[in-house]
XYZ file of C-alpha atoms in Angstrom:
380
model
C 19.576 -6.926 32.011
C 23.362 -6.939 31.466
C 22.908 -7.119 27.696
C 20.285 -4.352 27.678
C 22.447 -2.057 29.805
C 25.523 -2.730 27.653
C 23.549 -2.070 24.459
C 22.299 1.267 25.743
C 25.555 2.517 27.293
C 28.276 1.094 25.026
C 27.774 3.677 22.276
C 29.140 6.350 24.671
C 32.394 4.402 24.989
C 32.980 2.981 21.509
C 31.086 3.164 18.234
C 33.251 0.765 16.215
C 32.414 -2.465 18.050
C 28.647 -3.182 18.231
C 27.207 -2.959 21.728
C 25.091 -6.054 21.143
C 28.251 -8.130 20.537
C 29.918 -6.770 23.670
C 26.818 -7.462 25.739
C 26.560 -10.991 24.324
C 30.192 -11.826 25.184
C 29.884 -10.245 28.635
C 26.657 -12.101 29.501
C 28.118 -15.407 28.261
C 31.282 -14.868 30.323
C 29.263 -14.102 33.470
C 26.998 -17.146 33.015
C 29.980 -19.464 32.379
C 32.181 -18.064 35.168
C 29.519 -18.312 37.858
C 28.073 -21.555 36.454
C 24.599 -20.070 36.289
C 21.800 -22.516 35.598
C 20.323 -20.745 32.557
C 19.118 -22.126 29.208
C 21.749 -21.826 26.477
C 21.860 -22.273 22.711
C 23.050 -25.853 23.166
C 25.136 -28.180 21.050
C 26.165 -26.900 17.616
C 27.492 -29.331 14.953
C 31.145 -28.612 14.064
C 30.905 -29.506 10.387
C 29.295 -28.218 7.231
C 26.367 -30.224 5.828
C 27.051 -32.628 2.982
C 24.818 -33.402 -0.031
C 21.930 -35.693 0.897
C 21.201 -37.084 -2.554
C 18.400 -36.579 -5.057
C 14.826 -37.200 -3.812
C 12.595 -39.689 -5.618
C 9.946 -38.022 -7.790
C 8.262 -41.156 -9.114
C 5.324 -40.922 -6.692
C 2.871 -38.373 -8.060
C 0.740 -38.533 -4.888
C 3.660 -37.286 -2.796
C 4.229 -34.384 -5.206
C 0.533 -33.482 -5.116
C 0.576 -33.587 -1.318
C 3.620 -31.331 -1.071
C 2.777 -28.737 -3.730
C 0.367 -26.710 -1.558
C 2.696 -26.383 1.460
C 5.559 -25.558 -0.926
C 3.600 -22.680 -2.460
C 2.582 -21.457 1.004
C 6.194 -21.495 2.199
C 7.320 -19.646 -0.921
C 4.682 -16.943 -0.443
C 5.304 -16.497 3.283
C 9.061 -16.509 2.776
C 8.794 -13.826 0.110
C 6.589 -11.640 2.323
C 8.939 -12.030 5.297
C 12.020 -11.169 3.248
C 10.451 -8.125 1.615
C 9.247 -6.906 5.008
C 12.803 -7.241 6.305
C 14.107 -5.287 3.327
C 11.554 -2.511 3.883
C 12.509 -2.319 7.568
C 16.165 -1.998 6.560
C 15.265 0.752 4.074
C 13.509 2.672 6.823
C 16.477 2.393 9.196
C 19.207 3.466 6.793
C 19.792 6.177 4.211
C 21.976 4.035 1.954
C 20.931 2.318 -1.282
C 17.398 0.904 -1.151
C 16.722 -2.757 -1.783
C 15.831 -4.306 -5.136
C 12.837 -6.601 -4.595
C 13.482 -8.691 -7.731
C 17.112 -9.312 -6.779
C 16.181 -10.197 -3.187
C 13.547 -12.746 -4.207
C 15.604 -14.306 -7.016
C 18.593 -14.759 -4.692
C 16.430 -16.231 -1.958
C 14.677 -18.536 -4.408
C 17.943 -19.890 -5.810
C 19.289 -20.489 -2.296
C 16.122 -22.289 -1.198
C 16.273 -24.520 -4.286
C 19.831 -25.621 -3.445
C 19.674 -25.851 0.365
C 17.321 -28.904 0.520
C 19.930 -31.051 -1.248
C 22.149 -30.461 1.806
C 19.462 -31.296 4.356
C 18.530 -27.657 4.959
C 15.171 -25.962 5.376
C 13.787 -22.872 3.575
C 15.347 -19.591 4.723
C 14.065 -16.035 4.616
C 15.217 -12.598 5.570
C 14.408 -11.967 9.243
C 13.301 -8.603 10.570
C 15.016 -9.052 13.950
C 18.421 -10.057 12.522
C 18.187 -7.410 9.798
C 17.482 -4.712 12.387
C 20.376 -5.893 14.574
C 22.626 -5.800 11.512
C 21.675 -2.221 10.625
C 21.840 -0.984 14.225
C 25.270 -2.573 14.559
C 26.617 -0.530 11.647
C 25.797 -2.638 8.582
C 25.238 -0.372 5.569
C 25.696 -2.499 2.426
C 24.939 -6.003 1.158
C 28.496 -6.950 2.163
C 27.314 -7.069 5.787
C 25.106 -10.046 4.886
C 28.082 -11.817 3.297
C 30.186 -11.167 6.402
C 27.346 -12.524 8.504
C 27.342 -15.792 6.553
C 31.151 -16.137 6.691
C 31.168 -15.411 10.432
C 28.526 -18.084 11.035
C 30.601 -20.558 9.044
C 33.709 -19.779 11.117
C 31.734 -20.095 14.366
C 30.344 -23.477 13.306
C 33.766 -24.836 12.328
C 35.951 -23.399 15.107
C 33.941 -21.739 17.889
C 30.920 -24.019 18.203
C 31.689 -25.100 21.833
C 31.897 -21.465 22.932
C 28.796 -20.398 21.001
C 26.852 -23.252 22.580
C 27.253 -21.549 25.972
C 25.505 -18.322 24.931
C 22.469 -17.835 27.211
C 19.135 -17.526 25.427
C 18.334 -14.623 27.782
C 21.265 -12.709 26.249
C 19.701 -13.053 22.794
C 16.374 -11.933 24.274
C 18.058 -8.803 25.650
C 19.439 -7.937 22.218
C 16.027 -8.399 20.593
C 14.312 -6.234 23.227
C 16.653 -3.310 22.596
C 16.404 -3.722 18.831
C 12.599 -3.877 18.906
C 12.381 -0.675 20.959
C 14.772 1.105 18.609
C 12.719 -0.026 15.629
C 9.630 1.798 16.886
C 9.195 5.061 14.990
C 7.660 7.200 17.721
C 7.295 10.234 15.463
C 5.357 8.182 12.904
C 3.055 6.840 15.646
C 2.428 10.361 16.904
C 1.662 11.482 13.364
C -0.823 8.624 12.922
C -2.547 9.507 16.196
C -2.859 13.153 15.187
C -3.833 12.467 11.560
C -6.523 9.796 11.156
C -7.912 7.387 13.724
C -8.584 4.800 11.020
C -4.884 4.423 10.113
C -4.000 4.302 13.797
C -6.627 1.569 14.295
C -5.071 -0.516 11.503
C -1.673 -0.166 13.179
C -3.057 -1.204 16.607
C -4.893 -4.170 15.032
C -1.716 -5.354 13.309
C 0.255 -4.928 16.522
C -2.268 -6.936 18.577
C -2.355 -9.799 16.066
C 1.461 -9.844 16.037
C 1.581 -10.103 19.840
C -1.243 -12.628 20.230
C -0.527 -14.807 17.176
C 2.386 -14.266 14.760
C 3.845 -11.785 12.299
C 2.655 -13.465 9.097
C -0.983 -13.531 10.248
C -0.624 -9.924 11.389
C 0.560 -8.883 7.931
C -2.412 -10.619 6.309
C -4.928 -9.082 8.726
C -3.283 -5.671 8.381
C -3.413 -5.818 4.585
C -7.096 -6.793 4.638
C -7.901 -3.968 7.068
C -5.900 -1.448 5.047
C -7.608 -2.623 1.836
C -11.054 -2.230 3.406
C -10.085 1.244 4.606
C -8.878 2.158 1.118
C -12.164 1.021 -0.437
C -14.094 3.041 2.155
C -12.077 6.167 1.384
C -12.400 5.746 -2.365
C -16.151 5.173 -2.080
C -16.566 8.563 -0.396
C -17.224 10.259 -3.729
C -17.167 14.034 -3.560
C -20.168 15.299 -5.493
C -20.714 19.044 -5.267
C -23.395 21.145 -6.878
C -21.770 24.260 -8.296
C -23.620 27.569 -7.740
C -25.059 29.234 -10.814
C -22.928 32.347 -10.262
C -19.752 30.342 -10.817
C -20.617 28.565 -14.052
C -23.439 30.367 -15.838
C -22.299 32.906 -18.428
C -23.803 36.395 -18.276
C -27.181 36.928 -19.949
C -28.617 33.453 -19.355
C -32.425 33.579 -18.957
C -33.739 32.857 -15.465
C -36.078 30.140 -16.717
C -33.231 28.349 -18.487
C -30.986 28.683 -15.431
C -33.497 26.760 -13.313
C -33.445 23.887 -15.817
C -29.649 23.462 -15.693
C -27.804 21.753 -12.827
C -24.020 21.502 -12.763
C -22.218 19.010 -10.528
C -18.500 18.559 -10.009
C -17.301 14.984 -9.415
C -13.998 14.600 -7.538
C -12.143 11.313 -7.345
C -12.431 7.965 -9.111
C -15.896 6.670 -9.883
C -15.816 2.966 -9.079
C -18.009 0.313 -7.487
C -17.867 1.743 -3.948
C -19.280 5.078 -5.141
C -21.645 3.807 -7.825
C -24.802 3.728 -5.693
C -24.300 7.193 -4.232
C -23.264 8.474 -7.644
C -26.569 7.272 -9.070
C -29.065 8.152 -6.336
C -27.633 11.592 -5.606
C -28.070 12.826 -9.172
C -31.585 11.495 -9.614
C -32.960 13.843 -6.957
C -33.466 16.774 -9.347
C -36.972 16.408 -10.921
C -37.186 19.962 -12.339
C -33.820 19.864 -14.093
C -33.825 19.386 -17.881
C -30.049 19.588 -18.389
C -27.667 17.826 -16.038
C -23.975 18.707 -16.532
C -21.332 16.501 -14.897
C -17.850 18.025 -14.641
C -15.531 15.004 -14.743
C -12.195 16.782 -15.083
C -11.021 15.435 -11.706
C -12.147 11.843 -12.300
C -8.959 9.913 -13.161
C -10.524 6.481 -13.727
C -13.765 4.519 -13.691
C -14.446 0.818 -13.251
C -17.151 -1.406 -14.761
C -19.701 -0.750 -12.023
C -19.115 2.963 -12.367
C -19.823 2.648 -16.072
C -23.026 0.734 -15.335
C -24.051 3.436 -12.847
C -23.369 6.146 -15.424
C -25.417 4.279 -18.024
C -28.296 3.858 -15.546
C -28.174 7.593 -14.841
C -28.320 8.351 -18.558
C -31.342 6.117 -19.194
C -33.098 7.312 -16.047
C -32.627 10.953 -17.020
C -33.724 10.158 -20.571
C -37.016 8.780 -19.266
C -37.545 12.069 -17.433
C -36.688 14.098 -20.559
C -33.451 15.289 -18.978
C -30.304 15.616 -21.087
C -27.031 14.327 -19.628
C -23.939 16.357 -20.569
C -20.334 15.439 -19.693
C -17.490 17.940 -19.576
C -13.749 17.682 -19.010
C -13.401 13.959 -19.730
C -9.907 12.647 -18.961
C -8.274 10.651 -21.819
C -8.372 7.372 -19.847
C -12.049 7.755 -18.992
C -12.937 8.834 -22.533
C -11.153 5.805 -24.032
C -13.004 3.538 -21.618
C -16.350 5.060 -22.599
C -15.475 4.617 -26.285
C -14.447 0.953 -25.867
C -17.644 0.075 -24.057
C -19.872 1.993 -26.480
C -21.271 4.178 -23.697
C -19.837 7.317 -25.277
C -21.801 6.564 -28.443
C -24.929 5.985 -26.359
C -24.582 9.296 -24.530
C -23.527 10.986 -27.766
C -20.445 12.950 -28.705
C -22.683 15.992 -29.023
C -23.193 15.788 -25.252
C -19.477 15.861 -24.424
C -17.596 19.153 -24.103
C -14.199 20.355 -22.965
C -15.546 23.024 -20.619
C -18.771 23.698 -18.760
C -19.128 27.048 -20.508
C -19.171 25.363 -23.918
C -21.804 22.925 -22.671
C -24.080 25.694 -21.399
C -23.648 27.680 -24.603
C -24.645 24.633 -26.650
C -27.984 24.472 -24.838
C -29.078 27.901 -26.079
C -27.284 29.606 -28.984
C -28.758 32.964 -27.895
C -26.520 33.011 -24.780
C -23.525 35.344 -25.069
C -20.500 33.095 -24.580
C -17.646 35.227 -25.795
C -15.962 35.314 -22.372
C -15.208 32.175 -20.349
C -16.361 32.189 -16.778
C -13.970 32.481 -13.868
C -14.216 28.807 -12.914
C -13.060 27.655 -16.348
C -10.236 30.213 -16.335
C -9.029 28.792 -13.032
C -9.176 25.267 -14.426
C -7.170 26.228 -17.508
C -4.537 27.967 -15.367
C -4.251 24.885 -13.148
C -3.807 22.662 -16.216
C -1.105 24.977 -17.589
C 0.745 24.888 -14.250
C 0.509 21.085 -14.100
C 1.855 20.785 -17.666
């Protein structure tokens, strides 16, 4: 309680000296002066570790037994350090971290430390947050942290051994509360319940188990949510008044259906993409506007091919308009573009409709295509 109160109130008195350090010294002084029976850090060695020698690598069974835990430690250590770096980025406006530099530096250190009897080290979210909240702004703060620890080990170890563990808990409580981004939580609650549910799930796993498991569960949940969102393919039938040029015969208009596809066509949307378009028995010309489809995966290609063959069996012609370069290259590589036919691919819907019947007057583009061209010009 002393450390928490000092952390919260010290900033009103002095902003140069970190409140967490003042609270730590004050709590240690109170515990030592009144001889309070509280758990402390305990004995700290007053010397730097010396080289322990080279391990023996002649036993292949030992290497095979250790390789899996080594890879697991490397992966978990990398995740922990990058999470710490992201937390620091969110708490400061200074230069953002470089992931490659962070992981290379950590990897080199963890390759050298074992020869001195050490264990793998990672960046820690709690210590990183304390560092930033205490005024650390550059990588030099991490260097100062290491030098200070070395000085404490060599000269102040007896005093540091008397620090109560409850004092460290007080610092972590204040830091954890200050790390909570209340505005972001409010935004999540007001925006989408699914994102808020992922956050609550991650939080519960962190509390009940540990941070690493929480990150894994959170990533899986977020990935499943992403797939669900991407599979919600927007498929809209465009009214005849928006796409048909003037003078089109009524009979021909009934045989043409135009659909706009929004979003990527991939495996999550393949089934809906296929079944939705097959529910038009009277249509003889099916036009798909793919201008807003940025990419397509293998299952999407298979779905598109199934649609083509299914429509072909019903004497219905499939026409594609507005193909993006990436999608068009993919169709060419797989041979599907040749199967559908270049004669069935057009830049605009108006050109596609005009190709169906040469008697249609197509001198003026329709309003929908004009809007599309204006949008493309603005984007360019």
